């Protein structure tokens, strides 16, 4: 089975062509600065870069067109024709009650449109790209692997808010959770690396980067996650405020004389690590400002670590114990000092950090005698999308 897996951002288009069940990569590509006159595309075949150039990609549709053209042209193309493609999987973000692994039809697209306000940087771009795939590959099934899908089996009491129940039943106001593919992969990889029982384990996965969330995984099932109705909630993130009392919004609207849309824009673009630190939301920039003595940069980092510990502690109680904590994402995989601070708070439970392994970003960063394991997992969301797509298509 040959599958194309797509990961789409507001100004980027990434894809992999994979052969399953071997999970062999046949080709991959990335288009950056989609929407500009000078977009950059890089394409590889079996791990070797074969094309890199600048061109005009005014929208996602043109990015898709260029990628599909690459797959069937050139000296030794990865495909003889697009008819060889058995399915296309998309790492989608939000479609309300349709947010599992589903065949993309008109109803799913309408649901994505209805929830575009929750994922304004992603849903419109996905809708546009999916439309292009439907035009160019009309006979090929398209599958959406939505980020909340991994959290669907969480207990209802973990997904409901304390709002009027009508909001939950009629309007879909609930804790959806996100980063599902990353959390699913990290949990499975942790079970594999530690040789844990597939049916009996307790893991907290920490996906930490520009967008961050934690997930409590018990026996392969997500029982809670830090993000809720939208990706704006949970721990503070690059530019997102994280958890916020809803009455802050009308207060600030009155005091500043701004609209709700303007207040929400400030929360999603000027908040989080960037808002507190006064620099970018990139932890590398924040660390540089800390070295230069910035109090606000130190406060932003301390707040981020505090939020991670707060969720980690609550999951320890919810799961009544803990076997492992895994770190993935740009910050999780590269910031050894942050991992050390988070895991150090579990020393009273017998966790023993291997300082040298942590500095080297090894897979397992705790000692063999440690009661709780700490891991660094290089997440692979695309392979999860491919597996889920293959499972649905049979």
mmCIF file with all atom_site columns, N, CA and C in Angstrom, residues 179-230:
data_model
loop_
_atom_site.group_PDB
_atom_site.id
_atom_site.type_symbol
_atom_site.label_atom_id
_atom_site.label_alt_id
_atom_site.label_comp_id
_atom_site.label_asym_id
_atom_site.label_entity_id
_atom_site.label_seq_id
_atom_site.pdbx_PDB_ins_code
_atom_site.Cartn_x
_atom_site.Cartn_y
_atom_site.Cartn_z
_atom_site.occupancy
_atom_site.B_iso_or_equiv
_atom_site.pdbx_formal_charge
_atom_site.auth_seq_id
_atom_site.auth_comp_id
_atom_site.auth_asym_id
_atom_site.auth_atom_id
_atom_site.pdbx_PDB_model_num
ATOM 1   N N  . UNK A 1 179 ? -2.548  17.468 19.662 1.00 0.00 ? 179 UNK A N  1
ATOM 2   C CA . UNK A 1 179 ? -1.251  16.760 19.574 1.00 0.00 ? 179 UNK A CA 1
ATOM 3   C C  . UNK A 1 179 ? -1.429  15.246 19.707 1.00 0.00 ? 179 UNK A C  1
ATOM 4   N N  . UNK A 1 180 ? -2.586  14.739 19.272 1.00 0.00 ? 180 UNK A N  1
ATOM 5   C CA . UNK A 1 180 ? -2.876  13.319 19.485 1.00 0.00 ? 180 UNK A CA 1
ATOM 6   C C  . UNK A 1 180 ? -1.878  12.388 18.845 1.00 0.00 ? 180 UNK A C  1
ATOM 7   N N  . UNK A 1 181 ? -1.441  12.686 17.603 1.00 0.00 ? 181 UNK A N  1
ATOM 8   C CA . UNK A 1 181 ? -0.498  11.794 16.929 1.00 0.00 ? 181 UNK A CA 1
ATOM 9   C C  . UNK A 1 181 ? 0.829   11.737 17.671 1.00 0.00 ? 181 UNK A C  1
ATOM 10  N N  . UNK A 1 182 ? 1.299   12.887 18.153 1.00 0.00 ? 182 UNK A N  1
ATOM 11  C CA . UNK A 1 182 ? 2.564   12.925 18.878 1.00 0.00 ? 182 UNK A CA 1
ATOM 12  C C  . UNK A 1 182 ? 2.467   12.162 20.202 1.00 0.00 ? 182 UNK A C  1
ATOM 13  N N  . UNK A 1 183 ? 1.394   12.388 20.950 1.00 0.00 ? 183 UNK A N  1
ATOM 14  C CA . UNK A 1 183 ? 1.238   11.682 22.226 1.00 0.00 ? 183 UNK A CA 1
ATOM 15  C C  . UNK A 1 183 ? 1.092   10.177 22.015 1.00 0.00 ? 183 UNK A C  1
ATOM 16  N N  . UNK A 1 184 ? 0.356   9.782  20.991 1.00 0.00 ? 184 UNK A N  1
ATOM 17  C CA . UNK A 1 184 ? 0.193   8.347  20.703 1.00 0.00 ? 184 UNK A CA 1
ATOM 18  C C  . UNK A 1 184 ? 1.538   7.707  20.385 1.00 0.00 ? 184 UNK A C  1
ATOM 19  N N  . UNK A 1 185 ? 2.338   8.381  19.532 1.00 0.00 ? 185 UNK A N  1
ATOM 20  C CA . UNK A 1 185 ? 3.639   7.841  19.156 1.00 0.00 ? 185 UNK A CA 1
ATOM 21  C C  . UNK A 1 185 ? 4.569   7.772  20.363 1.00 0.00 ? 185 UNK A C  1
ATOM 22  N N  . UNK A 1 186 ? 4.626   8.858  21.139 1.00 0.00 ? 186 UNK A N  1
ATOM 23  C CA . UNK A 1 186 ? 5.545   8.908  22.280 1.00 0.00 ? 186 UNK A CA 1
ATOM 24  C C  . UNK A 1 186 ? 5.206   7.844  23.312 1.00 0.00 ? 186 UNK A C  1
ATOM 25  N N  . UNK A 1 187 ? 3.914   7.640  23.556 1.00 0.00 ? 187 UNK A N  1
ATOM 26  C CA . UNK A 1 187 ? 3.518   6.620  24.527 1.00 0.00 ? 187 UNK A CA 1
ATOM 27  C C  . UNK A 1 187 ? 3.908   5.232  24.040 1.00 0.00 ? 187 UNK A C  1
ATOM 28  N N  . UNK A 1 188 ? 3.637   4.931  22.766 1.00 0.00 ? 188 UNK A N  1
ATOM 29  C CA . UNK A 1 188 ? 3.969   3.614  22.219 1.00 0.00 ? 188 UNK A CA 1
ATOM 30  C C  . UNK A 1 188 ? 5.481   3.388  22.211 1.00 0.00 ? 188 UNK A C  1
ATOM 31  N N  . UNK A 1 189 ? 6.242   4.429  21.869 1.00 0.00 ? 189 UNK A N  1
ATOM 32  C CA . UNK A 1 189 ? 7.698   4.307  21.850 1.00 0.00 ? 189 UNK A CA 1
ATOM 33  C C  . UNK A 1 189 ? 8.245   4.111  23.265 1.00 0.00 ? 189 UNK A C  1
ATOM 34  N N  . UNK A 1 190 ? 7.628   4.755  24.248 1.00 0.00 ? 190 UNK A N  1
ATOM 35  C CA . UNK A 1 190 ? 8.051   4.583  25.636 1.00 0.00 ? 190 UNK A CA 1
ATOM 36  C C  . UNK A 1 190 ? 7.805   3.152  26.097 1.00 0.00 ? 190 UNK A C  1
ATOM 37  N N  . UNK A 1 191 ? 6.655   2.615  25.769 1.00 0.00 ? 191 UNK A N  1
ATOM 38  C CA . UNK A 1 191 ? 6.347   1.220  26.105 1.00 0.00 ? 191 UNK A CA 1
ATOM 39  C C  . UNK A 1 191 ? 7.378   0.291  25.468 1.00 0.00 ? 191 UNK A C  1
ATOM 40  N N  . UNK A 1 192 ? 7.718   0.561  24.209 1.00 0.00 ? 192 UNK A N  1
ATOM 41  C CA . UNK A 1 192 ? 8.682   -0.272 23.487 1.00 0.00 ? 192 UNK A CA 1
ATOM 42  C C  . UNK A 1 192 ? 10.077  -0.177 24.103 1.00 0.00 ? 192 UNK A C  1
ATOM 43  N N  . UNK A 1 193 ? 10.561  1.040  24.351 1.00 0.00 ? 193 UNK A N  1
ATOM 44  C CA . UNK A 1 193 ? 11.927  1.221  24.844 1.00 0.00 ? 193 UNK A CA 1
ATOM 45  C C  . UNK A 1 193 ? 12.123  0.643  26.243 1.00 0.00 ? 193 UNK A C  1
ATOM 46  N N  . UNK A 1 194 ? 11.079  0.703  27.060 1.00 0.00 ? 194 UNK A N  1
ATOM 47  C CA . UNK A 1 194 ? 11.183  0.217  28.441 1.00 0.00 ? 194 UNK A CA 1
ATOM 48  C C  . UNK A 1 194 ? 10.676  -1.217 28.601 1.00 0.00 ? 194 UNK A C  1
ATOM 49  N N  . UNK A 1 195 ? 10.175  -1.787 27.503 1.00 0.00 ? 195 UNK A N  1
ATOM 50  C CA . UNK A 1 195 ? 9.612   -3.134 27.540 1.00 0.00 ? 195 UNK A CA 1
ATOM 51  C C  . UNK A 1 195 ? 8.505   -3.240 28.599 1.00 0.00 ? 195 UNK A C  1
ATOM 52  N N  . UNK A 1 196 ? 7.627   -2.235 28.600 1.00 0.00 ? 196 UNK A N  1
ATOM 53  C CA . UNK A 1 196 ? 6.497   -2.248 29.526 1.00 0.00 ? 196 UNK A CA 1
ATOM 54  C C  . UNK A 1 196 ? 5.376   -3.110 28.974 1.00 0.00 ? 196 UNK A C  1
ATOM 55  N N  . UNK A 1 197 ? 4.482   -3.510 29.837 1.00 0.00 ? 197 UNK A N  1
ATOM 56  C CA . UNK A 1 197 ? 3.307   -4.257 29.395 1.00 0.00 ? 197 UNK A CA 1
ATOM 57  C C  . UNK A 1 197 ? 2.402   -3.333 28.600 1.00 0.00 ? 197 UNK A C  1
ATOM 58  N N  . UNK A 1 198 ? 1.954   -3.794 27.441 1.00 0.00 ? 198 UNK A N  1
ATOM 59  C CA . UNK A 1 198 ? 1.058   -2.981 26.609 1.00 0.00 ? 198 UNK A CA 1
ATOM 60  C C  . UNK A 1 198 ? -0.275  -2.732 27.290 1.00 0.00 ? 198 UNK A C  1
ATOM 61  N N  . UNK A 1 199 ? -0.628  -3.601 28.234 1.00 0.00 ? 199 UNK A N  1
ATOM 62  C CA . UNK A 1 199 ? -1.938  -3.505 28.889 1.00 0.00 ? 199 UNK A CA 1
ATOM 63  C C  . UNK A 1 199 ? -1.866  -2.928 30.295 1.00 0.00 ? 199 UNK A C  1
ATOM 64  N N  . UNK A 1 200 ? -0.660  -2.608 30.751 1.00 0.00 ? 200 UNK A N  1
ATOM 65  C CA . UNK A 1 200 ? -0.545  -2.104 32.124 1.00 0.00 ? 200 UNK A CA 1
ATOM 66  C C  . UNK A 1 200 ? 0.648   -1.149 32.219 1.00 0.00 ? 200 UNK A C  1
ATOM 67  N N  . UNK A 1 201 ? 0.384   0.121  32.029 1.00 0.00 ? 201 UNK A N  1
ATOM 68  C CA . UNK A 1 201 ? 1.431   1.123  32.157 1.00 0.00 ? 201 UNK A CA 1
ATOM 69  C C  . UNK A 1 201 ? 0.808   2.480  32.422 1.00 0.00 ? 201 UNK A C  1
ATOM 70  N N  . UNK A 1 202 ? 1.623   3.370  33.001 1.00 0.00 ? 202 UNK A N  1
ATOM 71  C CA . UNK A 1 202 ? 1.201   4.734  33.321 1.00 0.00 ? 202 UNK A CA 1
ATOM 72  C C  . UNK A 1 202 ? 2.312   5.684  32.890 1.00 0.00 ? 202 UNK A C  1
ATOM 73  N N  . UNK A 1 203 ? 2.000   6.497  31.875 1.00 0.00 ? 203 UNK A N  1
ATOM 74  C CA . UNK A 1 203 ? 3.009   7.340  31.235 1.00 0.00 ? 203 UNK A CA 1
ATOM 75  C C  . UNK A 1 203 ? 2.469   8.757  31.102 1.00 0.00 ? 203 UNK A C  1
ATOM 76  N N  . UNK A 1 204 ? 3.327   9.744  31.335 1.00 0.00 ? 204 UNK A N  1
ATOM 77  C CA . UNK A 1 204 ? 3.002   11.128 30.996 1.00 0.00 ? 204 UNK A CA 1
ATOM 78  C C  . UNK A 1 204 ? 3.892   11.526 29.823 1.00 0.00 ? 204 UNK A C  1
ATOM 79  N N  . UNK A 1 205 ? 3.264   11.914 28.717 1.00 0.00 ? 205 UNK A N  1
ATOM 80  C CA . UNK A 1 205 ? 4.000   12.364 27.542 1.00 0.00 ? 205 UNK A CA 1
ATOM 81  C C  . UNK A 1 205 ? 3.958   13.882 27.499 1.00 0.00 ? 205 UNK A C  1
ATOM 82  N N  . UNK A 1 206 ? 5.127   14.494 27.309 1.00 0.00 ? 206 UNK A N  1
ATOM 83  C CA . UNK A 1 206 ? 5.254   15.955 27.291 1.00 0.00 ? 206 UNK A CA 1
ATOM 84  C C  . UNK A 1 206 ? 5.694   16.401 25.896 1.00 0.00 ? 206 UNK A C  1
ATOM 85  N N  . UNK A 1 207 ? 4.773   16.935 25.122 1.00 0.00 ? 207 UNK A N  1
ATOM 86  C CA . UNK A 1 207 ? 5.088   17.474 23.801 1.00 0.00 ? 207 UNK A CA 1
ATOM 87  C C  . UNK A 1 207 ? 5.344   18.960 23.986 1.00 0.00 ? 207 UNK A C  1
ATOM 88  N N  . UNK A 1 208 ? 6.613   19.355 23.943 1.00 0.00 ? 208 UNK A N  1
ATOM 89  C CA . UNK A 1 208 ? 7.000   20.727 24.300 1.00 0.00 ? 208 UNK A CA 1
ATOM 90  C C  . UNK A 1 208 ? 7.715   21.393 23.137 1.00 0.00 ? 208 UNK A C  1
ATOM 91  N N  . UNK A 1 209 ? 7.123   22.490 22.665 1.00 0.00 ? 209 UNK A N  1
ATOM 92  C CA . UNK A 1 209 ? 7.725   23.244 21.577 1.00 0.00 ? 209 UNK A CA 1
ATOM 93  C C  . UNK A 1 209 ? 7.049   24.598 21.487 1.00 0.00 ? 209 UNK A C  1
ATOM 94  N N  . UNK A 1 210 ? 6.927   25.131 20.278 1.00 0.00 ? 210 UNK A N  1
ATOM 95  C CA . UNK A 1 210 ? 6.168   26.355 20.114 1.00 0.00 ? 210 UNK A CA 1
ATOM 96  C C  . UNK A 1 210 ? 4.722   26.170 20.535 1.00 0.00 ? 210 UNK A C  1
ATOM 97  N N  . UNK A 1 211 ? 4.220   24.964 20.310 1.00 0.00 ? 211 UNK A N  1
ATOM 98  C CA . UNK A 1 211 ? 2.907   24.525 20.785 1.00 0.00 ? 211 UNK A CA 1
ATOM 99  C C  . UNK A 1 211 ? 3.150   23.355 21.727 1.00 0.00 ? 211 UNK A C  1
ATOM 100 N N  . UNK A 1 212 ? 2.593   23.404 22.935 1.00 0.00 ? 212 UNK A N  1
ATOM 101 C CA . UNK A 1 212 ? 2.949   22.422 23.967 1.00 0.00 ? 212 UNK A CA 1
ATOM 102 C C  . UNK A 1 212 ? 1.714   21.849 24.649 1.00 0.00 ? 212 UNK A C  1
ATOM 103 N N  . UNK A 1 213 ? 1.798   20.568 24.990 1.00 0.00 ? 213 UNK A N  1
ATOM 104 C CA . UNK A 1 213 ? 0.756   19.952 25.816 1.00 0.00 ? 213 UNK A CA 1
ATOM 105 C C  . UNK A 1 213 ? 1.301   18.701 26.473 1.00 0.00 ? 213 UNK A C  1
ATOM 106 N N  . UNK A 1 214 ? 0.641   18.295 27.565 1.00 0.00 ? 214 UNK A N  1
ATOM 107 C CA . UNK A 1 214 ? 0.960   17.058 28.271 1.00 0.00 ? 214 UNK A CA 1
ATOM 108 C C  . UNK A 1 214 ? -0.221  16.117 28.174 1.00 0.00 ? 214 UNK A C  1
ATOM 109 N N  . UNK A 1 215 ? 0.046   14.827 28.305 1.00 0.00 ? 215 UNK A N  1
ATOM 110 C CA . UNK A 1 215 ? -1.020  13.829 28.222 1.00 0.00 ? 215 UNK A CA 1
ATOM 111 C C  . UNK A 1 215 ? -0.747  12.709 29.215 1.00 0.00 ? 215 UNK A C  1
ATOM 112 N N  . UNK A 1 216 ? -1.787  12.287 29.920 1.00 0.00 ? 216 UNK A N  1
ATOM 113 C CA . UNK A 1 216 ? -1.705  11.138 30.817 1.00 0.00 ? 216 UNK A CA 1
ATOM 114 C C  . UNK A 1 216 ? -2.205  9.910  30.075 1.00 0.00 ? 216 UNK A C  1
ATOM 115 N N  . UNK A 1 217 ? -1.337  8.920  29.896 1.00 0.00 ? 217 UNK A N  1
ATOM 116 C CA . UNK A 1 217 ? -1.662  7.720  29.132 1.00 0.00 ? 217 UNK A CA 1
ATOM 117 C C  . UNK A 1 217 ? -1.626  6.516  30.064 1.00 0.00 ? 217 UNK A C  1
ATOM 118 N N  . UNK A 1 218 ? -2.777  5.902  30.245 1.00 0.00 ? 218 UNK A N  1
ATOM 119 C CA . UNK A 1 218 ? -2.850  4.703  31.081 1.00 0.00 ? 218 UNK A CA 1
ATOM 120 C C  . UNK A 1 218 ? -3.280  3.523  30.214 1.00 0.00 ? 218 UNK A C  1
ATOM 121 N N  . UNK A 1 219 ? -2.412  2.539  30.136 1.00 0.00 ? 219 UNK A N  1
ATOM 122 C CA . UNK A 1 219 ? -2.688  1.311  29.374 1.00 0.00 ? 219 UNK A CA 1
ATOM 123 C C  . UNK A 1 219 ? -3.048  1.612  27.925 1.00 0.00 ? 219 UNK A C  1
ATOM 124 N N  . UNK A 1 220 ? -2.326  2.558  27.336 1.00 0.00 ? 220 UNK A N  1
ATOM 125 C CA . UNK A 1 220 ? -2.504  2.888  25.933 1.00 0.00 ? 220 UNK A CA 1
ATOM 126 C C  . UNK A 1 220 ? -3.612  3.870  25.639 1.00 0.00 ? 220 UNK A C  1
ATOM 127 N N  . UNK A 1 221 ? -4.329  4.324  26.666 1.00 0.00 ? 221 UNK A N  1
ATOM 128 C CA . UNK A 1 221 ? -5.482  5.211  26.480 1.00 0.00 ? 221 UNK A CA 1
ATOM 129 C C  . UNK A 1 221 ? -5.189  6.569  27.104 1.00 0.00 ? 221 UNK A C  1
ATOM 130 N N  . UNK A 1 222 ? -5.474  7.630  26.366 1.00 0.00 ? 222 UNK A N  1
ATOM 131 C CA . UNK A 1 222 ? -5.369  8.978  26.916 1.00 0.00 ? 222 UNK A CA 1
ATOM 132 C C  . UNK A 1 222 ? -6.516  9.195  27.891 1.00 0.00 ? 222 UNK A C  1
ATOM 133 N N  . UNK A 1 223 ? -6.187  9.426  29.161 1.00 0.00 ? 223 UNK A N  1
ATOM 134 C CA . UNK A 1 223 ? -7.248  9.663  30.143 1.00 0.00 ? 223 UNK A CA 1
ATOM 135 C C  . UNK A 1 223 ? -7.390  11.139 30.483 1.00 0.00 ? 223 UNK A C  1
ATOM 136 N N  . UNK A 1 224 ? -6.411  11.951 30.088 1.00 0.00 ? 224 UNK A N  1
ATOM 137 C CA . UNK A 1 224 ? -6.523  13.396 30.269 1.00 0.00 ? 224 UNK A CA 1
ATOM 138 C C  . UNK A 1 224 ? -5.384  14.060 29.508 1.00 0.00 ? 224 UNK A C  1
ATOM 139 N N  . UNK A 1 225 ? -5.602  15.304 29.100 1.00 0.00 ? 225 UNK A N  1
ATOM 140 C CA . UNK A 1 225 ? -4.567  16.070 28.407 1.00 0.00 ? 225 UNK A CA 1
ATOM 141 C C  . UNK A 1 225 ? -4.746  17.541 28.734 1.00 0.00 ? 225 UNK A C  1
ATOM 142 N N  . UNK A 1 226 ? -3.651  18.306 28.633 1.00 0.00 ? 226 UNK A N  1
ATOM 143 C CA . UNK A 1 226 ? -3.685  19.670 29.139 1.00 0.00 ? 226 UNK A CA 1
ATOM 144 C C  . UNK A 1 226 ? -4.480  20.621 28.246 1.00 0.00 ? 226 UNK A C  1
ATOM 145 N N  . UNK A 1 227 ? -4.450  20.429 26.925 1.00 0.00 ? 227 UNK A N  1
ATOM 146 C CA . UNK A 1 227 ? -5.240  21.286 26.050 1.00 0.00 ? 227 UNK A CA 1
ATOM 147 C C  . UNK A 1 227 ? -6.714  20.910 26.140 1.00 0.00 ? 227 UNK A C  1
ATOM 148 N N  . UNK A 1 228 ? -7.576  21.899 25.977 1.00 0.00 ? 228 UNK A N  1
ATOM 149 C CA . UNK A 1 228 ? -9.000  21.653 26.123 1.00 0.00 ? 228 UNK A CA 1
ATOM 150 C C  . UNK A 1 228 ? -9.784  21.899 24.864 1.00 0.00 ? 228 UNK A C  1
ATOM 151 N N  . UNK A 1 229 ? -10.722 22.846 24.909 1.00 0.00 ? 229 UNK A N  1
ATOM 152 C CA . UNK A 1 229 ? -11.587 23.160 23.779 1.00 0.00 ? 229 UNK A CA 1
ATOM 153 C C  . UNK A 1 229 ? -10.773 23.627 22.575 1.00 0.00 ? 229 UNK A C  1
ATOM 154 N N  . UNK A 1 230 ? -9.758  24.404 22.815 1.00 0.00 ? 230 UNK A N  1
ATOM 155 C CA . UNK A 1 230 ? -8.900  24.894 21.740 1.00 0.00 ? 230 UNK A CA 1
ATOM 156 C C  . UNK A 1 230 ? -7.441  24.670 22.110 1.00 0.00 ? 230 UNK A C  1
#
